[in-house]
PDB file of N, CA and C in Angstrom:
ATOM      1  N   MET A   1       1.120  27.091   8.223  1.00  0.00           N
ATOM      2  CA  MET A   1       0.434  27.624   7.065  1.00  0.00           C
ATOM      3  C   MET A   1       0.652  26.684   5.893  1.00  0.00           C
ATOM      4  N   CYS A   2      -0.378  26.509   5.085  1.00  0.00           N
ATOM      5  CA  CYS A   2      -0.271  25.690   3.884  1.00  0.00           C
ATOM      6  C   CYS A   2      -0.859  26.476   2.719  1.00  0.00           C
ATOM      7  N   SER A   3      -0.416  26.140   1.532  1.00  0.00           N
ATOM      8  CA  SER A   3      -0.931  26.830   0.353  1.00  0.00           C
ATOM      9  C   SER A   3      -0.831  25.925  -0.863  1.00  0.00           C
ATOM     10  N   VAL A   4      -1.719  26.163  -1.826  1.00  0.00           N
ATOM     11  CA  VAL A   4      -1.677  25.460  -3.106  1.00  0.00           C
ATOM     12  C   VAL A   4      -1.981  26.448  -4.221  1.00  0.00           C
ATOM     13  N   ILE A   5      -1.467  26.140  -5.382  1.00  0.00           N
ATOM     14  CA  ILE A   5      -1.807  26.872  -6.594  1.00  0.00           C
ATOM     15  C   ILE A   5      -2.476  25.867  -7.520  1.00  0.00           C
ATOM     16  N   CYS A   6      -3.633  26.219  -8.020  1.00  0.00           N
ATOM     17  CA  CYS A   6      -4.378  25.349  -8.916  1.00  0.00           C
ATOM     18  C   CYS A   6      -4.643  26.131 -10.201  1.00  0.00           C
ATOM     19  N   GLN A   7      -4.290  25.534 -11.333  1.00  0.00           N
ATOM     20  CA  GLN A   7      -4.364  26.269 -12.591  1.00  0.00           C
ATOM     21  C   GLN A   7      -4.983  25.403 -13.680  1.00  0.00           C
ATOM     22  N   GLY A   8      -5.867  26.007 -14.446  1.00  0.00           N
ATOM     23  CA  GLY A   8      -6.449  25.328 -15.592  1.00  0.00           C
ATOM     24  C   GLY A   8      -5.590  25.510 -16.829  1.00  0.00           C
ATOM     25  N   ASP A   9      -6.001  24.881 -17.911  1.00  0.00           N
ATOM     26  CA  ASP A   9      -5.258  24.978 -19.171  1.00  0.00           C
ATOM     27  C   ASP A   9      -5.656  26.208 -19.989  1.00  0.00           C
ATOM     28  N   LYS A  10      -6.916  26.608 -19.851  1.00  0.00           N
ATOM     29  CA  LYS A  10      -7.428  27.710 -20.673  1.00  0.00           C
ATOM     30  C   LYS A  10      -7.728  28.929 -19.801  1.00  0.00           C
ATOM     31  N   ALA A  11      -7.693  30.090 -20.400  1.00  0.00           N
ATOM     32  CA  ALA A  11      -7.952  31.344 -19.677  1.00  0.00           C
ATOM     33  C   ALA A  11      -9.379  31.416 -19.145  1.00  0.00           C
ATOM     34  N   THR A  12     -10.276  30.598 -19.657  1.00  0.00           N
ATOM     35  CA  THR A  12     -11.681  30.621 -19.239  1.00  0.00           C
ATOM     36  C   THR A  12     -12.045  29.497 -18.271  1.00  0.00           C
ATOM     37  N   ASP A  13     -11.095  28.643 -17.903  1.00  0.00           N
ATOM     38  CA  ASP A  13     -11.379  27.519 -17.010  1.00  0.00           C
ATOM     39  C   ASP A  13     -11.826  28.008 -15.632  1.00  0.00           C
ATOM     40  N   LYS A  14     -12.953  27.473 -15.156  1.00  0.00           N
ATOM     41  CA  LYS A  14     -13.442  27.792 -13.805  1.00  0.00           C
ATOM     42  C   LYS A  14     -12.907  26.730 -12.852  1.00  0.00           C
ATOM     43  N   ILE A  15     -12.237  27.193 -11.799  1.00  0.00           N
ATOM     44  CA  ILE A  15     -11.588  26.293 -10.856  1.00  0.00           C
ATOM     45  C   ILE A  15     -12.214  26.462  -9.475  1.00  0.00           C
ATOM     46  N   GLU A  16     -12.484  25.343  -8.824  1.00  0.00           N
ATOM     47  CA  GLU A  16     -12.949  25.335  -7.443  1.00  0.00           C
ATOM     48  C   GLU A  16     -12.051  24.395  -6.666  1.00  0.00           C
ATOM     49  N   THR A  17     -11.519  24.856  -5.530  1.00  0.00           N
ATOM     50  CA  THR A  17     -10.548  24.080  -4.755  1.00  0.00           C
ATOM     51  C   THR A  17     -10.900  24.132  -3.274  1.00  0.00           C
ATOM     52  N   THR A  18     -10.747  23.001  -2.602  1.00  0.00           N
ATOM     53  CA  THR A  18     -10.901  22.933  -1.147  1.00  0.00           C
ATOM     54  C   THR A  18      -9.718  22.187  -0.564  1.00  0.00           C
ATOM     55  N   LEU A  19      -9.072  22.805   0.422  1.00  0.00           N
ATOM     56  CA  LEU A  19      -8.023  22.156   1.204  1.00  0.00           C
ATOM     57  C   LEU A  19      -8.643  21.701   2.511  1.00  0.00           C
ATOM     58  N   THR A  20      -8.385  20.467   2.916  1.00  0.00           N
ATOM     59  CA  THR A  20      -8.900  19.952   4.179  1.00  0.00           C
ATOM     60  C   THR A  20      -7.751  19.354   4.974  1.00  0.00           C
ATOM     61  N   LEU A  21      -7.651  19.742   6.243  1.00  0.00           N
ATOM     62  CA  LEU A  21      -6.595  19.266   7.119  1.00  0.00           C
ATOM     63  C   LEU A  21      -7.165  18.300   8.143  1.00  0.00           C
ATOM     64  N   TYR A  22      -6.489  17.160   8.308  1.00  0.00           N
ATOM     65  CA  TYR A  22      -6.876  16.140   9.282  1.00  0.00           C
ATOM     66  C   TYR A  22      -5.698  15.846  10.208  1.00  0.00           C
ATOM     67  N   GLN A  23      -5.993  15.559  11.458  1.00  0.00           N
ATOM     68  CA  GLN A  23      -5.007  14.975  12.360  1.00  0.00           C
ATOM     69  C   GLN A  23      -5.406  13.514  12.482  1.00  0.00           C
ATOM     70  N   GLY A  24      -4.632  12.635  11.888  1.00  0.00           N
ATOM     71  CA  GLY A  24      -5.066  11.246  11.752  1.00  0.00           C
ATOM     72  C   GLY A  24      -6.330  11.226  10.908  1.00  0.00           C
ATOM     73  N   ASP A  25      -7.419  10.693  11.437  1.00  0.00           N
ATOM     74  CA  ASP A  25      -8.705  10.693  10.734  1.00  0.00           C
ATOM     75  C   ASP A  25      -9.645  11.778  11.239  1.00  0.00           C
ATOM     76  N   THR A  26      -9.169  12.634  12.131  1.00  0.00           N
ATOM     77  CA  THR A  26     -10.000  13.682  12.719  1.00  0.00           C
ATOM     78  C   THR A  26      -9.896  14.968  11.916  1.00  0.00           C
ATOM     79  N   TYR A  27     -11.046  15.465  11.480  1.00  0.00           N
ATOM     80  CA  TYR A  27     -11.111  16.723  10.737  1.00  0.00           C
ATOM     81  C   TYR A  27     -10.652  17.873  11.628  1.00  0.00           C
ATOM     82  N   ILE A  28      -9.780  18.731  11.077  1.00  0.00           N
ATOM     83  CA  ILE A  28      -9.293  19.898  11.816  1.00  0.00           C
ATOM     84  C   ILE A  28      -9.877  21.192  11.255  1.00  0.00           C
ATOM     85  N   ASP A  29      -9.719  21.416   9.945  1.00  0.00           N
ATOM     86  CA  ASP A  29     -10.182  22.669   9.333  1.00  0.00           C
ATOM     87  C   ASP A  29     -10.181  22.512   7.821  1.00  0.00           C
ATOM     88  N   SER A  30     -10.857  23.443   7.135  1.00  0.00           N
ATOM     89  CA  SER A  30     -10.821  23.442   5.670  1.00  0.00           C
ATOM     90  C   SER A  30     -10.934  24.865   5.148  1.00  0.00           C
ATOM     91  N   TRP A  31     -10.464  25.052   3.917  1.00  0.00           N
ATOM     92  CA  TRP A  31     -10.445  26.355   3.267  1.00  0.00           C
ATOM     93  C   TRP A  31     -10.820  26.151   1.806  1.00  0.00           C
ATOM     94  N   SER A  32     -11.606  27.066   1.256  1.00  0.00           N
ATOM     95  CA  SER A  32     -12.066  26.941  -0.127  1.00  0.00           C
ATOM     96  C   SER A  32     -11.862  28.231  -0.889  1.00  0.00           C
ATOM     97  N   GLU A  33     -11.731  28.078  -2.195  1.00  0.00           N
ATOM     98  CA  GLU A  33     -11.578  29.240  -3.086  1.00  0.00           C
ATOM     99  C   GLU A  33     -12.041  28.831  -4.479  1.00  0.00           C
ATOM    100  N   SER A  34     -12.508  29.791  -5.228  1.00  0.00           N
ATOM    101  CA  SER A  34     -12.851  29.539  -6.626  1.00  0.00           C
ATOM    102  C   SER A  34     -12.431  30.739  -7.454  1.00  0.00           C
ATOM    103  N   GLY A  35     -12.250  30.495  -8.740  1.00  0.00           N
ATOM    104  CA  GLY A  35     -11.840  31.577  -9.620  1.00  0.00           C
ATOM    105  C   GLY A  35     -11.676  31.085 -11.043  1.00  0.00           C
ATOM    106  N   ILE A  36     -11.161  31.953 -11.861  1.00  0.00           N
ATOM    107  CA  ILE A  36     -10.965  31.653 -13.278  1.00  0.00           C
ATOM    108  C   ILE A  36      -9.467  31.513 -13.562  1.00  0.00           C
ATOM    109  N   ARG A  37      -9.129  30.480 -14.304  1.00  0.00           N
ATOM    110  CA  ARG A  37      -7.784  30.173 -14.812  1.00  0.00           C
ATOM    111  C   ARG A  37      -6.784  29.727 -13.755  1.00  0.00           C
ATOM    112  N   LYS A  38      -6.549  30.529 -12.704  1.00  0.00           N
ATOM    113  CA  LYS A  38      -5.530  30.183 -11.707  1.00  0.00           C
ATOM    114  C   LYS A  38      -5.913  30.775 -10.352  1.00  0.00           C
ATOM    115  N   ILE A  39      -5.848  29.950  -9.313  1.00  0.00           N
ATOM    116  CA  ILE A  39      -6.112  30.449  -7.964  1.00  0.00           C
ATOM    117  C   ILE A  39      -5.003  29.989  -7.020  1.00  0.00           C
ATOM    118  N   THR A  40      -4.770  30.793  -6.011  1.00  0.00           N
ATOM    119  CA  THR A  40      -3.866  30.437  -4.929  1.00  0.00           C
ATOM    120  C   THR A  40      -4.682  30.414  -3.655  1.00  0.00           C
ATOM    121  N   LEU A  41      -4.624  29.318  -2.940  1.00  0.00           N
ATOM    122  CA  LEU A  41      -5.411  29.133  -1.727  1.00  0.00           C
ATOM    123  C   LEU A  41      -4.469  28.940  -0.540  1.00  0.00           C
ATOM    124  N   TYR A  42      -4.708  29.712   0.512  1.00  0.00           N
ATOM    125  CA  TYR A  42      -3.913  29.634   1.740  1.00  0.00           C
ATOM    126  C   TYR A  42      -4.783  29.160   2.889  1.00  0.00           C
ATOM    127  N   GLY A  43      -4.204  28.387   3.785  1.00  0.00           N
ATOM    128  CA  GLY A  43      -4.888  27.970   5.003  1.00  0.00           C
ATOM    129  C   GLY A  43      -3.942  28.052   6.177  1.00  0.00           C
ATOM    130  N   GLU A  44      -4.472  28.393   7.330  1.00  0.00           N
ATOM    131  CA  GLU A  44      -3.634  28.513   8.514  1.00  0.00           C
ATOM    132  C   GLU A  44      -4.424  28.092   9.747  1.00  0.00           C
ATOM    133  N   CYS A  45      -3.803  27.299  10.599  1.00  0.00           N
ATOM    134  CA  CYS A  45      -4.393  26.943  11.887  1.00  0.00           C
ATOM    135  C   CYS A  45      -3.287  26.413  12.795  1.00  0.00           C
ATOM    136  N   LYS A  46      -3.578  26.325  14.081  1.00  0.00           N
ATOM    137  CA  LYS A  46      -2.595  25.820  15.034  1.00  0.00           C
ATOM    138  C   LYS A  46      -2.576  24.298  14.994  1.00  0.00           C
ATOM    139  N   VAL A  47      -1.383  23.734  15.072  1.00  0.00           N
ATOM    140  CA  VAL A  47      -1.229  22.285  15.122  1.00  0.00           C
ATOM    141  C   VAL A  47      -0.326  21.932  16.304  1.00  0.00           C
ATOM    142  N   ALA A  48      -0.356  20.675  16.706  1.00  0.00           N
ATOM    143  CA  ALA A  48       0.437  20.214  17.850  1.00  0.00           C
ATOM    144  C   ALA A  48       1.702  19.523  17.363  1.00  0.00           C
ATOM    145  N   SER A  49       2.782  19.795  18.031  1.00  0.00           N
ATOM    146  CA  SER A  49       4.064  19.158  17.720  1.00  0.00           C
ATOM    147  C   SER A  49       3.976  17.655  17.952  1.00  0.00           C
ATOM    148  N   GLY A  50       4.608  16.892  17.069  1.00  0.00           N
ATOM    149  CA  GLY A  50       4.673  15.447  17.239  1.00  0.00           C
ATOM    150  C   GLY A  50       3.463  14.680  16.741  1.00  0.00           C
ATOM    151  N   LYS A  51       2.457  15.355  16.226  1.00  0.00           N
ATOM    152  CA  LYS A  51       1.262  14.696  15.695  1.00  0.00           C
ATOM    153  C   LYS A  51       1.399  14.539  14.186  1.00  0.00           C
ATOM    154  N   THR A  52       0.687  13.579  13.629  1.00  0.00           N
ATOM    155  CA  THR A  52       0.694  13.353  12.188  1.00  0.00           C
ATOM    156  C   THR A  52      -0.525  14.022  11.568  1.00  0.00           C
ATOM    157  N   TYR A  53      -0.300  14.761  10.486  1.00  0.00           N
ATOM    158  CA  TYR A  53      -1.366  15.500   9.805  1.00  0.00           C
ATOM    159  C   TYR A  53      -1.425  15.110   8.337  1.00  0.00           C
ATOM    160  N   ARG A  54      -2.641  15.143   7.800  1.00  0.00           N
ATOM    161  CA  ARG A  54      -2.870  14.876   6.377  1.00  0.00           C
ATOM    162  C   ARG A  54      -3.579  16.079   5.769  1.00  0.00           C
ATOM    163  N   LEU A  55      -3.062  16.559   4.669  1.00  0.00           N
ATOM    164  CA  LEU A  55      -3.668  17.672   3.949  1.00  0.00           C
ATOM    165  C   LEU A  55      -4.167  17.148   2.609  1.00  0.00           C
ATOM    166  N   GLU A  56      -5.458  17.358   2.335  1.00  0.00           N
ATOM    167  CA  GLU A  56      -6.052  16.905   1.077  1.00  0.00           C
ATOM    168  C   GLU A  56      -6.531  18.097   0.259  1.00  0.00           C
ATOM    169  N   MET A  57      -6.314  18.027  -1.037  1.00  0.00           N
ATOM    170  CA  MET A  57      -6.813  19.044  -1.944  1.00  0.00           C
ATOM    171  C   MET A  57      -7.806  18.398  -2.904  1.00  0.00           C
ATOM    172  N   ALA A  58      -9.065  18.803  -2.803  1.00  0.00           N
ATOM    173  CA  ALA A  58     -10.101  18.378  -3.741  1.00  0.00           C
ATOM    174  C   ALA A  58     -10.347  19.556  -4.681  1.00  0.00           C
ATOM    175  N   TYR A  59     -10.438  19.284  -5.971  1.00  0.00           N
ATOM    176  CA  TYR A  59     -10.648  20.382  -6.902  1.00  0.00           C
ATOM    177  C   TYR A  59     -11.424  19.927  -8.128  1.00  0.00           C
ATOM    178  N   SER A  60     -12.002  20.912  -8.791  1.00  0.00           N
ATOM    179  CA  SER A  60     -12.697  20.650 -10.044  1.00  0.00           C
ATOM    180  C   SER A  60     -12.343  21.747 -11.030  1.00  0.00           C
ATOM    181  N   ILE A  61     -12.359  21.385 -12.293  1.00  0.00           N
ATOM    182  CA  ILE A  61     -12.143  22.346 -13.375  1.00  0.00           C
ATOM    183  C   ILE A  61     -13.348  22.248 -14.297  1.00  0.00           C
ATOM    184  N   ASN A  62     -14.036  23.377 -14.465  1.00  0.00           N
ATOM    185  CA  ASN A  62     -15.260  23.450 -15.271  1.00  0.00           C
ATOM    186  C   ASN A  62     -16.301  22.428 -14.819  1.00  0.00           C
ATOM    187  N   GLY A  63     -16.388  22.231 -13.486  1.00  0.00           N
ATOM    188  CA  GLY A  63     -17.386  21.333 -12.919  1.00  0.00           C
ATOM    189  C   GLY A  63     -17.018  19.863 -12.941  1.00  0.00           C
ATOM    190  N   VAL A  64     -15.857  19.523 -13.467  1.00  0.00           N
ATOM    191  CA  VAL A  64     -15.417  18.126 -13.532  1.00  0.00           C
ATOM    192  C   VAL A  64     -14.465  17.869 -12.365  1.00  0.00           C
ATOM    193  N   ASP A  65     -14.877  16.977 -11.450  1.00  0.00           N
ATOM    194  CA  ASP A  65     -14.026  16.649 -10.305  1.00  0.00           C
ATOM    195  C   ASP A  65     -12.756  15.948 -10.757  1.00  0.00           C
ATOM    196  N   LYS A  66     -11.646  16.331 -10.149  1.00  0.00           N
ATOM    197  CA  LYS A  66     -10.346  15.725 -10.419  1.00  0.00           C
ATOM    198  C   LYS A  66      -9.961  14.861  -9.228  1.00  0.00           C
ATOM    199  N   PRO A  67      -8.984  13.962  -9.393  1.00  0.00           N
ATOM    200  CA  PRO A  67      -8.577  13.117  -8.268  1.00  0.00           C
ATOM    201  C   PRO A  67      -8.062  13.957  -7.081  1.00  0.00           C
ATOM    202  N   VAL A  68      -8.433  13.549  -5.881  1.00  0.00           N
ATOM    203  CA  VAL A  68      -7.998  14.243  -4.667  1.00  0.00           C
ATOM    204  C   VAL A  68      -6.498  14.008  -4.486  1.00  0.00           C
ATOM    205  N   LEU A  69      -5.785  15.093  -4.187  1.00  0.00           N
ATOM    206  CA  LEU A  69      -4.356  15.014  -3.917  1.00  0.00           C
ATOM    207  C   LEU A  69      -4.160  15.077  -2.409  1.00  0.00           C
ATOM    208  N   SER A  70      -3.199  14.321  -1.888  1.00  0.00           N
ATOM    209  CA  SER A  70      -3.016  14.222  -0.457  1.00  0.00           C
ATOM    210  C   SER A  70      -1.535  14.152  -0.093  1.00  0.00           C
ATOM    211  N   THR A  71      -1.180  14.747   1.048  1.00  0.00           N
ATOM    212  CA  THR A  71       0.162  14.623   1.592  1.00  0.00           C
ATOM    213  C   THR A  71       0.051  14.480   3.106  1.00  0.00           C
ATOM    214  N   THR A  72       0.965  13.720   3.686  1.00  0.00           N
ATOM    215  CA  THR A  72       0.977  13.486   5.129  1.00  0.00           C
ATOM    216  C   THR A  72       2.313  13.934   5.692  1.00  0.00           C
ATOM    217  N   ASN A  73       2.264  14.588   6.857  1.00  0.00           N
ATOM    218  CA  ASN A  73       3.486  15.065   7.491  1.00  0.00           C
ATOM    219  C   ASN A  73       3.228  15.208   8.985  1.00  0.00           C
ATOM    220  N   TYR A  74       4.276  15.470   9.741  1.00  0.00           N
ATOM    221  CA  TYR A  74       4.120  15.680  11.180  1.00  0.00           C
ATOM    222  C   TYR A  74       4.936  16.885  11.618  1.00  0.00           C
TER     223      TYR A  74
END
């Protein structure tokens, strides 16, 4: 299971977030959520032991895309 919290600066900020999971360069799954001011997004799927995975978070605040955040783990 993975999760992120994405929060704007103002109470009226519209946030859109997508988490995408890859095994190497192969797409596995993605999860999306949108809301106002602060959102918590959860994703869950089965993974294989010993494989390397990359989780990317793409998000925008008030329609302005922000830099994609990424982490890799196995």
